[in-house]
Each structure stands twice: as structure tokens, then as C-alpha cells.
PDB file of C-alpha atoms and ligand atoms in Angstrom:
ATOM      1  CA  UNK A1158     -50.269  55.635  91.275  1.00  0.00           C
ATOM      2  CA  UNK A1159     -49.193  59.325  91.350  1.00  0.00           C
ATOM      3  CA  UNK A1160     -46.353  58.484  93.733  1.00  0.00           C
ATOM      4  CA  UNK A1161     -45.163  55.685  91.406  1.00  0.00           C
ATOM      5  CA  UNK A1162     -45.240  58.000  88.400  1.00  0.00           C
ATOM      6  CA  UNK A1163     -43.224  60.605  90.287  1.00  0.00           C
ATOM      7  CA  UNK A1164     -40.690  57.953  91.285  1.00  0.00           C
ATOM      8  CA  UNK A1165     -40.366  56.688  87.695  1.00  0.00           C
ATOM      9  CA  UNK A1166     -39.858  60.193  86.301  1.00  0.00           C
ATOM     10  CA  UNK A1167     -37.211  60.948  88.901  1.00  0.00           C
ATOM     11  CA  UNK A1168     -35.404  57.643  88.284  1.00  0.00           C
ATOM     12  CA  UNK A1169     -35.549  58.168  84.528  1.00  0.00           C
ATOM     13  CA  UNK A1170     -33.646  61.417  84.909  1.00  0.00           C
ATOM     14  CA  UNK A1171     -31.172  59.940  87.342  1.00  0.00           C
ATOM     15  CA  UNK A1172     -30.422  56.914  85.129  1.00  0.00           C
ATOM     16  CA  UNK A1173     -30.670  58.797  81.823  1.00  0.00           C
ATOM     17  CA  UNK A1174     -33.295  56.243  80.814  1.00  0.00           C
ATOM     18  CA  UNK A1175     -36.078  56.165  78.305  1.00  0.00           C
ATOM     19  CA  UNK A1176     -39.133  53.914  78.267  1.00  0.00           C
ATOM     20  CA  UNK A1177     -40.277  52.222  75.062  1.00  0.00           C
ATOM     21  CA  UNK A1178     -43.727  50.629  75.254  1.00  0.00           C
ATOM     22  CA  UNK A1179     -45.576  48.329  72.897  1.00  0.00           C
ATOM     23  CA  UNK A1180     -49.107  49.234  71.754  1.00  0.00           C
ATOM     24  CA  UNK A1181     -50.532  46.359  73.887  1.00  0.00           C
ATOM     25  CA  UNK A1182     -49.263  47.712  77.206  1.00  0.00           C
ATOM     26  CA  UNK A1183     -51.700  48.674  79.974  1.00  0.00           C
ATOM     27  CA  UNK A1184     -52.900  52.317  79.766  1.00  0.00           C
ATOM     28  CA  UNK A1185     -50.788  53.698  82.624  1.00  0.00           C
ATOM     29  CA  UNK A1186     -47.614  52.174  81.130  1.00  0.00           C
ATOM     30  CA  UNK A1187     -48.431  53.609  77.685  1.00  0.00           C
ATOM     31  CA  UNK A1188     -48.991  56.995  79.334  1.00  0.00           C
ATOM     32  CA  UNK A1189     -45.646  57.096  81.140  1.00  0.00           C
ATOM     33  CA  UNK A1190     -43.633  55.838  78.150  1.00  0.00           C
ATOM     34  CA  UNK A1191     -41.463  58.142  76.053  1.00  0.00           C
ATOM     35  CA  UNK A1192     -42.480  56.275  72.970  1.00  0.00           C
ATOM     36  CA  UNK A1193     -45.324  53.838  72.167  1.00  0.00           C
ATOM     37  CA  UNK A1194     -45.376  51.824  68.946  1.00  0.00           C
ATOM     38  CA  UNK A1195     -45.505  48.562  67.035  1.00  0.00           C
ATOM     39  CA  UNK A1196     -42.553  46.139  66.859  1.00  0.00           C
ATOM     40  CA  UNK A1197     -40.976  47.800  63.821  1.00  0.00           C
ATOM     41  CA  UNK A1198     -41.277  51.290  65.289  1.00  0.00           C
ATOM     42  CA  UNK A1199     -39.842  50.179  68.632  1.00  0.00           C
ATOM     43  CA  UNK A1200     -36.878  48.489  66.948  1.00  0.00           C
ATOM     44  CA  UNK A1201     -36.235  51.516  64.724  1.00  0.00           C
ATOM     45  CA  UNK A1202     -36.530  53.841  67.681  1.00  0.00           C
ATOM     46  CA  UNK A1203     -34.077  51.635  69.576  1.00  0.00           C
ATOM     47  CA  UNK A1204     -31.560  52.194  66.762  1.00  0.00           C
ATOM     48  CA  UNK A1205     -31.327  55.939  67.453  1.00  0.00           C
ATOM     49  CA  UNK A1206     -31.744  56.382  71.133  1.00  0.00           C
ATOM     50  CA  UNK A1207     -29.728  58.898  73.100  1.00  0.00           C
ATOM     51  CA  UNK A1208     -29.835  57.522  76.601  1.00  0.00           C
ATOM     52  CA  UNK A1209     -27.801  55.223  78.809  1.00  0.00           C
ATOM     53  CA  UNK A1210     -30.669  52.935  79.704  1.00  0.00           C
ATOM     54  CA  UNK A1211     -33.659  51.575  77.747  1.00  0.00           C
ATOM     55  CA  UNK A1212     -36.624  50.189  79.647  1.00  0.00           C
ATOM     56  CA  UNK A1213     -38.523  47.915  77.305  1.00  0.00           C
ATOM     57  CA  UNK A1214     -42.172  47.728  78.327  1.00  0.00           C
ATOM     58  CA  UNK A1215     -43.111  44.769  76.171  1.00  0.00           C
ATOM     59  CA  UNK A1216     -42.202  41.096  75.880  1.00  0.00           C
ATOM     60  CA  UNK A1217     -38.795  39.476  76.113  1.00  0.00           C
ATOM     61  CA  UNK A1218     -37.939  39.209  72.407  1.00  0.00           C
ATOM     62  CA  UNK A1219     -38.535  42.976  72.080  1.00  0.00           C
ATOM     63  CA  UNK A1220     -36.017  43.646  74.854  1.00  0.00           C
ATOM     64  CA  UNK A1221     -33.574  41.264  73.161  1.00  0.00           C
ATOM     65  CA  UNK A1222     -33.965  43.215  69.913  1.00  0.00           C
ATOM     66  CA  UNK A1223     -33.381  46.543  71.674  1.00  0.00           C
ATOM     67  CA  UNK A1224     -30.299  45.109  73.347  1.00  0.00           C
ATOM     68  CA  UNK A1225     -28.903  43.668  70.105  1.00  0.00           C
ATOM     69  CA  UNK A1226     -29.301  47.054  68.421  1.00  0.00           C
ATOM     70  CA  UNK A1227     -27.715  48.854  71.395  1.00  0.00           C
ATOM     71  CA  UNK A1228     -24.741  46.823  72.577  1.00  0.00           C
ATOM     72  CA  UNK A1229     -23.410  49.774  74.602  1.00  0.00           C
ATOM     73  CA  UNK A1230     -26.623  50.525  76.486  1.00  0.00           C
ATOM     74  CA  UNK A1231     -28.256  48.828  79.412  1.00  0.00           C
ATOM     75  CA  UNK A1232     -31.594  47.305  78.418  1.00  0.00           C
ATOM     76  CA  UNK A1233     -34.025  46.497  81.211  1.00  0.00           C
ATOM     77  CA  UNK A1234     -37.201  44.433  81.045  1.00  0.00           C
ATOM     78  CA  UNK A1235     -39.282  45.123  84.156  1.00  0.00           C
ATOM     79  CA  UNK A1236     -40.517  41.506  84.326  1.00  0.00           C
ATOM     80  CA  UNK A1237     -38.249  38.848  82.859  1.00  0.00           C
ATOM     81  CA  UNK A1238     -41.171  36.400  82.657  1.00  0.00           C
ATOM     82  CA  UNK A1239     -42.938  38.465  79.990  1.00  0.00           C
ATOM     83  CA  UNK A1240     -42.515  35.853  77.264  1.00  0.00           C
ATOM     84  CA  UNK A1241     -44.238  35.185  73.948  1.00  0.00           C
ATOM     85  CA  UNK A1242     -45.831  31.786  73.270  1.00  0.00           C
ATOM     86  CA  UNK A1243     -45.560  32.430  69.528  1.00  0.00           C
ATOM     87  CA  UNK A1244     -41.799  33.064  69.734  1.00  0.00           C
ATOM     88  CA  UNK A1245     -41.421  29.810  71.699  1.00  0.00           C
ATOM     89  CA  UNK A1246     -42.749  27.815  68.728  1.00  0.00           C
ATOM     90  CA  UNK A1247     -39.372  27.986  66.992  1.00  0.00           C
ATOM     91  CA  UNK A1248     -36.276  26.533  68.639  1.00  0.00           C
ATOM     92  CA  UNK A1249     -32.821  27.327  67.236  1.00  0.00           C
ATOM     93  CA  UNK A1250     -32.352  23.642  66.500  1.00  0.00           C
ATOM     94  CA  UNK A1251     -35.471  23.538  64.347  1.00  0.00           C
ATOM     95  CA  UNK A1252     -34.555  26.805  62.608  1.00  0.00           C
ATOM     96  CA  UNK A1253     -31.251  25.233  61.570  1.00  0.00           C
ATOM     97  CA  UNK A1254     -32.920  21.975  60.546  1.00  0.00           C
ATOM     98  CA  UNK A1255     -35.517  23.727  58.302  1.00  0.00           C
ATOM     99  CA  UNK A1256     -32.732  25.636  56.586  1.00  0.00           C
ATOM    100  CA  UNK A1257     -30.654  22.521  56.003  1.00  0.00           C
ATOM    101  CA  UNK A1258     -33.676  20.712  54.560  1.00  0.00           C
ATOM    102  CA  UNK A1259     -34.267  23.410  51.924  1.00  0.00           C
ATOM    103  CA  UNK A1260     -30.945  25.135  51.243  1.00  0.00           C
ATOM    104  CA  UNK A1261     -32.305  27.078  48.246  1.00  0.00           C
ATOM    105  CA  UNK A1262     -35.088  28.793  50.176  1.00  0.00           C
ATOM    106  CA  UNK A1263     -34.307  31.858  52.330  1.00  0.00           C
ATOM    107  CA  UNK A1264     -35.430  31.682  55.955  1.00  0.00           C
ATOM    108  CA  UNK A1265     -37.486  34.747  56.867  1.00  0.00           C
ATOM    109  CA  UNK A1266     -38.178  35.052  60.577  1.00  0.00           C
ATOM    110  CA  UNK A1267     -40.826  37.128  62.260  1.00  0.00           C
ATOM    111  CA  UNK A1268     -39.355  39.439  64.882  1.00  0.00           C
ATOM    112  CA  UNK A1269     -41.547  37.491  67.354  1.00  0.00           C
ATOM    113  CA  UNK A1270     -38.817  34.860  67.762  1.00  0.00           C
ATOM    114  CA  UNK A1271     -35.856  34.559  70.109  1.00  0.00           C
ATOM    115  CA  UNK A1272     -32.343  35.696  69.241  1.00  0.00           C
ATOM    116  CA  UNK A1273     -30.877  32.176  69.166  1.00  0.00           C
ATOM    117  CA  UNK A1274     -33.402  31.183  66.462  1.00  0.00           C
ATOM    118  CA  UNK A1275     -32.952  34.513  64.617  1.00  0.00           C
ATOM    119  CA  UNK A1276     -29.254  33.640  64.353  1.00  0.00           C
ATOM    120  CA  UNK A1277     -30.180  31.187  61.553  1.00  0.00           C
ATOM    121  CA  UNK A1278     -32.413  33.627  59.658  1.00  0.00           C
ATOM    122  CA  UNK A1279     -31.589  35.222  56.327  1.00  0.00           C
ATOM    123  CA  UNK A1280     -34.037  38.072  56.936  1.00  0.00           C
ATOM    124  CA  UNK A1281     -36.065  39.356  59.893  1.00  0.00           C
ATOM    125  CA  UNK A1282     -39.447  41.023  59.457  1.00  0.00           C
ATOM    126  CA  UNK A1283     -42.253  42.464  61.546  1.00  0.00           C
ATOM    127  CA  UNK A1284     -45.939  42.387  60.697  1.00  0.00           C
ATOM    128  CA  UNK A1285     -45.438  45.867  59.193  1.00  0.00           C
ATOM    129  CA  UNK A1286     -42.591  44.846  56.879  1.00  0.00           C
ATOM    130  CA  UNK A1287     -43.183  41.145  56.037  1.00  0.00           C
ATOM    131  CA  UNK A1288     -45.100  41.590  52.771  1.00  0.00           C
ATOM    132  CA  UNK A1289     -42.749  44.295  51.459  1.00  0.00           C
ATOM    133  CA  UNK A1290     -39.566  42.402  52.230  1.00  0.00           C
ATOM    134  CA  UNK A1291     -40.713  38.991  50.954  1.00  0.00           C
ATOM    135  CA  UNK A1292     -42.033  40.689  47.799  1.00  0.00           C
ATOM    136  CA  UNK A1293     -38.497  41.931  47.100  1.00  0.00           C
ATOM    137  CA  UNK A1294     -36.834  38.518  47.277  1.00  0.00           C
ATOM    138  CA  UNK A1295     -35.761  36.804  44.047  1.00  0.00           C
ATOM    139  CA  UNK A1296     -36.653  33.336  45.315  1.00  0.00           C
ATOM    140  CA  UNK A1297     -40.164  31.988  44.833  1.00  0.00           C
ATOM    141  CA  UNK A1298     -39.950  29.477  47.690  1.00  0.00           C
ATOM    142  CA  UNK A1299     -39.504  31.080  51.115  1.00  0.00           C
ATOM    143  CA  UNK A1300     -39.390  29.527  54.592  1.00  0.00           C
ATOM    144  CA  UNK A1301     -41.330  31.716  56.997  1.00  0.00           C
ATOM    145  CA  UNK A1302     -41.784  31.349  60.754  1.00  0.00           C
ATOM    146  CA  UNK A1303     -42.854  31.007  63.412  1.00  0.00           C
ATOM    147  CA  UNK A1304     -46.363  32.395  62.702  1.00  0.00           C
ATOM    148  CA  UNK A1305     -48.369  30.281  60.227  1.00  0.00           C
ATOM    149  CA  UNK A1306     -51.095  32.945  59.937  1.00  0.00           C
ATOM    150  CA  UNK A1307     -48.701  35.741  59.026  1.00  0.00           C
ATOM    151  CA  UNK A1308     -47.062  33.226  56.666  1.00  0.00           C
ATOM    152  CA  UNK A1309     -50.373  32.595  54.882  1.00  0.00           C
ATOM    153  CA  UNK A1310     -51.050  36.347  54.713  1.00  0.00           C
ATOM    154  CA  UNK A1311     -47.641  36.879  53.075  1.00  0.00           C
ATOM    155  CA  UNK A1312     -48.376  33.998  50.662  1.00  0.00           C
ATOM    156  CA  UNK A1313     -51.766  35.495  49.707  1.00  0.00           C
ATOM    157  CA  UNK A1314     -50.373  38.986  49.139  1.00  0.00           C
ATOM    158  CA  UNK A1315     -47.096  38.150  47.384  1.00  0.00           C
ATOM    159  CA  UNK A1316     -48.223  35.038  45.453  1.00  0.00           C
ATOM    160  CA  UNK A1317     -45.033  33.240  46.561  1.00  0.00           C
ATOM    161  CA  UNK A1318     -44.690  29.693  47.807  1.00  0.00           C
ATOM    162  CA  UNK A1319     -44.373  30.349  51.544  1.00  0.00           C
ATOM    163  CA  UNK A1320     -43.528  27.326  53.690  1.00  0.00           C
ATOM    164  CA  UNK A1321     -44.558  27.892  57.330  1.00  0.00           C
ATOM    165  CA  UNK A1322     -41.925  26.726  59.835  1.00  0.00           C
ATOM    166  CA  UNK A1323     -42.968  25.134  62.096  1.00  0.00           C
ATOM    167  CA  UNK A1324     -46.222  24.152  60.343  1.00  0.00           C
ATOM    168  CA  UNK A1325     -48.468  25.151  63.260  1.00  0.00           C
ATOM    169  CA  UNK A1326     -46.845  28.176  64.968  1.00  0.00           C
ATOM    170  CA  UNK A1327     -49.380  30.761  66.151  1.00  0.00           C
ATOM    171  CA  UNK A1328     -50.195  33.420  68.700  1.00  0.00           C
ATOM    172  CA  UNK A1329     -52.874  31.832  70.938  1.00  0.00           C
ATOM    173  CA  UNK A1330     -54.650  35.172  71.384  1.00  0.00           C
ATOM    174  CA  UNK A1331     -55.143  35.697  67.659  1.00  0.00           C
ATOM    175  CA  UNK A1332     -55.678  32.019  66.832  1.00  0.00           C
ATOM    176  CA  UNK A1333     -58.389  31.337  69.422  1.00  0.00           C
ATOM    177  CA  UNK A1334     -59.778  34.725  70.470  1.00  0.00           C
ATOM    178  CA  UNK A1335     -59.577  36.745  67.234  1.00  0.00           C
ATOM    179  CA  UNK A1336     -60.810  33.999  64.909  1.00  0.00           C
ATOM    180  CA  UNK A1337     -63.815  33.840  62.607  1.00  0.00           C
ATOM    181  CA  UNK A1338     -66.229  32.988  65.449  1.00  0.00           C
ATOM    182  CA  UNK A1339     -65.331  36.073  67.504  1.00  0.00           C
ATOM    183  CA  UNK A1340     -65.093  38.323  64.466  1.00  0.00           C
ATOM    184  CA  UNK A1341     -68.586  37.356  63.261  1.00  0.00           C
ATOM    185  CA  UNK A1342     -69.969  37.863  66.759  1.00  0.00           C
ATOM    186  CA  UNK A1343     -68.439  41.349  66.948  1.00  0.00           C
ATOM    187  CA  UNK A1344     -69.751  42.229  63.471  1.00  0.00           C
ATOM    188  CA  UNK A1345     -73.249  41.144  64.514  1.00  0.00           C
ATOM    189  CA  UNK A1346     -73.035  43.329  67.622  1.00  0.00           C
ATOM    190  CA  UNK A1347     -71.727  46.325  65.666  1.00  0.00           C
ATOM    191  CA  UNK A1348     -73.114  45.934  62.127  1.00  0.00           C
ATOM    192  CA  UNK A1349     -72.041  49.420  61.019  1.00  0.00           C
ATOM    193  CA  UNK A1350     -68.451  49.045  62.205  1.00  0.00           C
ATOM    194  CA  UNK A1351     -65.450  48.545  59.932  1.00  0.00           C
ATOM    195  CA  UNK A1352     -63.221  45.623  60.863  1.00  0.00           C
ATOM    196  CA  UNK A1353     -59.460  46.115  61.095  1.00  0.00           C
ATOM    197  CA  UNK A1354     -57.390  42.986  61.776  1.00  0.00           C
ATOM    198  CA  UNK A1355     -53.862  41.992  62.635  1.00  0.00           C
ATOM    199  CA  UNK A1356     -52.293  39.488  60.182  1.00  0.00           C
ATOM    200  CA  UNK A1357     -51.668  37.042  63.055  1.00  0.00           C
ATOM    201  CA  UNK A1358     -55.431  36.359  62.915  1.00  0.00           C
ATOM    202  CA  UNK A1359     -56.456  33.193  61.027  1.00  0.00           C
ATOM    203  CA  UNK A1360     -57.208  33.483  57.260  1.00  0.00           C
ATOM    204  CA  UNK A1361     -60.980  32.874  57.640  1.00  0.00           C
ATOM    205  CA  UNK A1362     -61.193  35.895  59.955  1.00  0.00           C
ATOM    206  CA  UNK A1363     -58.930  38.009  57.750  1.00  0.00           C
ATOM    207  CA  UNK A1364     -61.267  37.524  54.782  1.00  0.00           C
ATOM    208  CA  UNK A1365     -63.917  39.575  56.620  1.00  0.00           C
ATOM    209  CA  UNK A1366     -61.594  42.543  57.264  1.00  0.00           C
ATOM    210  CA  UNK A1367     -61.732  46.011  55.721  1.00  0.00           C
ATOM    211  CA  UNK A1368     -58.022  46.513  56.493  1.00  0.00           C
ATOM    212  CA  UNK A1369     -55.125  44.367  57.732  1.00  0.00           C
ATOM    213  CA  UNK A1370     -51.862  45.496  59.292  1.00  0.00           C
ATOM    214  CA  UNK A1371     -49.468  45.722  62.208  1.00  0.00           C
ATOM    215  CA  UNK A1372     -50.782  47.352  65.371  1.00  0.00           C
ATOM    216  CA  UNK A1373     -49.628  50.824  64.255  1.00  0.00           C
ATOM    217  CA  UNK A1374     -50.898  50.250  60.713  1.00  0.00           C
ATOM    218  CA  UNK A1375     -54.246  49.292  62.283  1.00  0.00           C
ATOM    219  CA  UNK A1376     -54.280  52.624  64.130  1.00  0.00           C
ATOM    220  CA  UNK A1377     -53.556  54.509  60.912  1.00  0.00           C
ATOM    221  CA  UNK A1378     -56.275  52.534  59.083  1.00  0.00           C
ATOM    222  CA  UNK A1379     -58.908  54.046  61.399  1.00  0.00           C
ATOM    223  CA  UNK A1380     -58.062  57.476  59.986  1.00  0.00           C
ATOM    224  CA  UNK A1381     -57.640  56.266  56.404  1.00  0.00           C
ATOM    225  CA  UNK A1382     -60.809  54.181  56.094  1.00  0.00           C
ATOM    226  CA  UNK A1383     -63.148  56.933  57.276  1.00  0.00           C
ATOM    227  CA  UNK A1384     -66.345  56.185  59.183  1.00  0.00           C
ATOM    228  CA  UNK A1385     -67.400  56.390  62.795  1.00  0.00           C
ATOM    229  CA  UNK A1386     -67.279  52.825  64.161  1.00  0.00           C
ATOM    230  CA  UNK A1387     -64.429  50.348  64.175  1.00  0.00           C
ATOM    231  CA  UNK A1388     -63.707  46.879  65.502  1.00  0.00           C
ATOM    232  CA  UNK A1389     -60.047  46.136  66.231  1.00  0.00           C
ATOM    233  CA  UNK A1390     -59.089  42.488  65.789  1.00  0.00           C
ATOM    234  CA  UNK A1391     -56.036  42.027  67.957  1.00  0.00           C
ATOM    235  CA  UNK A1392     -54.968  42.111  71.602  1.00  0.00           C
ATOM    236  CA  UNK A1393     -57.340  44.451  73.444  1.00  0.00           C
ATOM    237  CA  UNK A1394     -54.609  46.866  74.652  1.00  0.00           C
ATOM    238  CA  UNK A1395     -54.620  48.537  71.255  1.00  0.00           C
ATOM    239  CA  UNK A1396     -58.135  49.851  71.880  1.00  0.00           C
ATOM    240  CA  UNK A1397     -56.911  52.235  74.604  1.00  0.00           C
ATOM    241  CA  UNK A1398     -54.416  53.845  72.237  1.00  0.00           C
ATOM    242  CA  UNK A1399     -56.954  53.967  69.384  1.00  0.00           C
ATOM    243  CA  UNK A1400     -59.569  55.713  71.542  1.00  0.00           C
ATOM    244  CA  UNK A1401     -56.964  58.210  72.698  1.00  0.00           C
ATOM    245  CA  UNK A1402     -55.932  58.968  69.094  1.00  0.00           C
ATOM    246  CA  UNK A1403     -59.505  59.178  67.779  1.00  0.00           C
ATOM    247  CA  UNK A1404     -61.635  60.517  70.640  1.00  0.00           C
ATOM    248  CA  UNK A1405     -64.687  61.139  68.433  1.00  0.00           C
ATOM    249  CA  UNK A1406     -64.952  57.578  67.093  1.00  0.00           C
ATOM    250  CA  UNK A1407     -66.526  54.426  68.502  1.00  0.00           C
ATOM    251  CA  UNK A1408     -63.862  51.752  68.773  1.00  0.00           C
ATOM    252  CA  UNK A1409     -64.441  48.225  70.085  1.00  0.00           C
ATOM    253  CA  UNK A1410     -62.220  45.183  70.575  1.00  0.00           C
ATOM    254  CA  UNK A1411     -63.205  42.035  68.646  1.00  0.00           C
ATOM    255  CA  UNK A1412     -63.171  40.232  71.959  1.00  0.00           C
ATOM    256  CA  UNK A1413     -62.804  41.685  75.470  1.00  0.00           C
ATOM    257  CA  UNK A1414     -61.060  38.464  76.479  1.00  0.00           C
ATOM    258  CA  UNK A1415     -58.268  38.812  73.899  1.00  0.00           C
ATOM    259  CA  UNK A1416     -55.730  39.732  76.561  1.00  0.00           C
ATOM    260  CA  UNK A1417     -52.056  38.799  76.353  1.00  0.00           C
ATOM    261  CA  UNK A1418     -51.105  38.103  79.959  1.00  0.00           C
ATOM    262  CA  UNK A1419     -47.429  38.411  79.103  1.00  0.00           C
ATOM    263  CA  UNK A1420     -47.822  41.983  77.830  1.00  0.00           C
ATOM    264  CA  UNK A1421     -49.730  42.827  81.030  1.00  0.00           C
ATOM    265  CA  UNK A1422     -46.861  41.626  83.229  1.00  0.00           C
ATOM    266  CA  UNK A1423     -45.288  45.075  82.938  1.00  0.00           C
ATOM    267  CA  UNK A1424     -46.606  47.458  85.586  1.00  0.00           C
ATOM    268  CA  UNK A1425     -45.685  50.895  86.925  1.00  0.00           C
ATOM    269  CA  UNK A1426     -44.439  49.171  90.061  1.00  0.00           C
ATOM    270  CA  UNK A1427     -41.999  46.859  88.276  1.00  0.00           C
ATOM    271  CA  UNK A1428     -40.835  49.678  85.969  1.00  0.00           C
ATOM    272  CA  UNK A1429     -39.972  51.753  89.057  1.00  0.00           C
ATOM    273  CA  UNK A1430     -38.273  48.800  90.761  1.00  0.00           C
ATOM    274  CA  UNK A1431     -36.348  47.947  87.635  1.00  0.00           C
ATOM    275  CA  UNK A1432     -35.014  51.497  87.301  1.00  0.00           C
ATOM    276  CA  UNK A1433     -34.125  51.500  90.985  1.00  0.00           C
ATOM    277  CA  UNK A1434     -32.254  48.176  91.005  1.00  0.00           C
ATOM    278  CA  UNK A1435     -31.132  48.277  87.339  1.00  0.00           C
ATOM    279  CA  UNK A1436     -32.430  44.704  86.935  1.00  0.00           C
ATOM    280  CA  UNK A1437     -33.311  42.487  85.106  1.00  0.00           C
ATOM    281  CA  UNK A1438     -30.819  43.359  82.365  1.00  0.00           C
ATOM    282  CA  UNK A1439     -31.321  41.764  78.949  1.00  0.00           C
ATOM    283  CA  UNK A1440     -28.060  40.997  77.208  1.00  0.00           C
ATOM    284  CA  UNK A1441     -27.576  38.652  74.268  1.00  0.00           C
ATOM    285  CA  UNK A1442     -24.299  36.799  73.788  1.00  0.00           C
ATOM    286  CA  UNK A1443     -22.245  38.850  71.293  1.00  0.00           C
ATOM    287  CA  UNK A1444     -21.625  35.836  69.055  1.00  0.00           C
ATOM    288  CA  UNK A1445     -25.383  35.657  68.419  1.00  0.00           C
ATOM    289  CA  UNK A1446     -26.094  39.371  68.793  1.00  0.00           C
ATOM    290  CA  UNK A1447     -23.500  40.389  66.189  1.00  0.00           C
ATOM    291  CA  UNK A1448     -25.015  38.158  63.504  1.00  0.00           C
ATOM    292  CA  UNK A1449     -28.621  39.104  64.368  1.00  0.00           C
ATOM    293  CA  UNK A1450     -27.694  42.823  64.323  1.00  0.00           C
ATOM    294  CA  UNK A1451     -26.399  42.443  60.755  1.00  0.00           C
ATOM    295  CA  UNK A1452     -29.585  40.664  59.636  1.00  0.00           C
ATOM    296  CA  UNK A1453     -31.828  43.248  61.323  1.00  0.00           C
ATOM    297  CA  UNK A1454     -29.952  46.191  59.826  1.00  0.00           C
ATOM    298  CA  UNK A1455     -29.967  44.697  56.342  1.00  0.00           C
ATOM    299  CA  UNK A1456     -33.660  43.724  56.595  1.00  0.00           C
ATOM    300  CA  UNK A1457     -34.682  47.207  57.806  1.00  0.00           C
ATOM    301  CA  UNK A1458     -32.604  48.802  55.043  1.00  0.00           C
ATOM    302  CA  UNK A1459     -34.514  46.729  52.445  1.00  0.00           C
ATOM    303  CA  UNK A1460     -37.911  47.983  53.591  1.00  0.00           C
ATOM    304  CA  UNK A1461     -36.851  51.608  54.093  1.00  0.00           C
TER     305      UNK A1461
HETATM  306  P1  LIG B2380     -46.883  44.548  65.923  1.00  0.00           P
HETATM  307  O1  LIG B2380     -47.090  45.604  66.967  1.00  0.00           O
HETATM  308  O2  LIG B2380     -45.587  44.708  65.241  1.00  0.00           O
HETATM  309  O3  LIG B2380     -48.046  44.514  65.000  1.00  0.00           O
HETATM  310  O4  LIG B2380     -46.784  43.161  66.649  1.00  0.00           O
HETATM  311  C1  LIG B2380     -47.771  42.781  67.481  1.00  0.00           C
HETATM  312  C2  LIG B2380     -47.512  41.485  68.077  1.00  0.00           C
HETATM  313  O5  LIG B2380     -46.485  41.194  68.595  1.00  0.00           O
HETATM  314  C3  LIG B2380     -48.619  40.574  67.981  1.00  0.00           C
HETATM  315  O6  LIG B2380     -48.441  39.478  68.781  1.00  0.00           O
END
């Protein structure tokens, strides 16, 4: 491990590279990263990076986003098979079809989607910005995809008519392993703990939460809510970062089995290899990238 870390640090200097890691990454990857954050923070960070190379320690759509925002930089994903089952729920063909079916309703896409589907979006949001952005739209009917749970959370908080596209898109980790059953079990095990949930969790689970937000908003909620014990309802990787930020507090995952295998496909070994070989590079066709860049920049501008 020490030898790998030394190699990565040396290669980073040689390549003028920086490592961006998502909050779900394994501890040693979080520790070697230059910056760790939620999807919105990683995308914003990617907009003002001074480096030649970005290593995206996360899943493929995150690397696509970094690449779209940095057409002149080389973006590497250490394992090209780090996908996202939620993003795969929406094909570009369906995105176009949903828009054609309801021309008056804007299509708001979660950043957890692929660039060729994002091409058809009117706005792009993350779990941190979805409520704020949709709340600002003039239209009452809004198409939202691909996560039906985030869609219902946005509907509950904004009071708008949110149409989930497709009707059943979800993150399997949140849908099956951070649902009401697992949340109730965790609350029984830790009756004094406050529950903080990600909005990708199903509505019945969300109703039991003391706070709801993106992964970084969940981390901030630990400090804001006060108290000594917390249950985090999302992928278990967030618990490592939370314990590091709040060493005095007791922090538990809702479910030890809530592990996203795609996020865990990034390792120190493949980061080192990727920096050595400068592969795999993530590059989005400029015809798609140019349009998606405009939507991302406008959507980020709207939420500040
Ligand atoms: P955030 O880090 O933006 O909350 O997104 C997490 C995620 O991708 C959940 O699947």
C-alpha cells in the first residue's frame, strides 16, 4: 500500500494530475485524493481545475461530466467498467421520446445519467440542487429522470407535478438496501440515533428521516442536527468520511450490505496504472459534449 501511494504521488507530479474522488470511494482512495465530494461539488471543482490530467475516482457518468466541463484536459477513469445501474435506466431514445410526448414540460435530468441522454435535457441537477432548480421553473409539470425516488422527493418538496421518466428508474442500493425495512431495523438497533437519508431512498424510508440530502449535505447535517449518534442511509462508503469528520460521534450505516460495487471498482492499483499508461481516457463526442456543457453551465448558474 505505501509503495502504491508513493507511486501515485510521483505520477501525479509527473503528469500534472489531480484526483477527484466521490464520497462513496474506499477509504484509501478518499485519502489519496486531492478533493473528495458529492456529485455537485465534483462537477464544480472540475470547472476550475488547474492541471493537465483529471483522475476521476467515481463512476463513469462522473468522468463524462468532468470531461465535458474540461474539453482541453485528459480525463482518466481508473476502471472503465465502473458504471451506474441508475444511469442505465434512461436511454437517449427514451429521453427524446418522453420529451416529444409532452412538449410543454421541461425535461430535468439527474446528473446520474449518461451524456447521450443528457443531450435531450433542458436542465441537469444533482441531489444537492434538484429541489432548488425545479422550484425556480415556471412550469408546473416537469419530466424528471431517471430516479423515481428523487423525483418523488422533488414533487413532495416543490408541490409540482413531477412525472418520473422512466416510471421505475432507481438506484438498486437505495431501493432495496436503504428502504423502510432496513431503516426500521437500524432505528431499532440504535434507538437514540438520528437518521439522515439520501433522497434516492424510497419515500416510505424518507418519512422516518431527521434530515435528507446529497452525500455532502448528509455530512453537514451531522453537525447541524446536533446529538451524538447518527445513522446514515446511503451507500456505506460515506460512513468512513463521516467518522473522519466527526471523530467524537457514533455513526452507523443503515445497512452494512449497502455497497455499490461499481464505486468500489476504483483501487489504488488501478489509479497508479491509469496514471502510468494514461488510460482509459473518457472523452465525449463534441457534438454531444458541447450541448451538455451549455445545459450544465446554465443549470449550475441557476442554483448558484
Ligand atoms: P451525491 O453524492 O451527489 O449525493 O450522489 C450520490 C449518488 O450518486 C447516489 O447514487
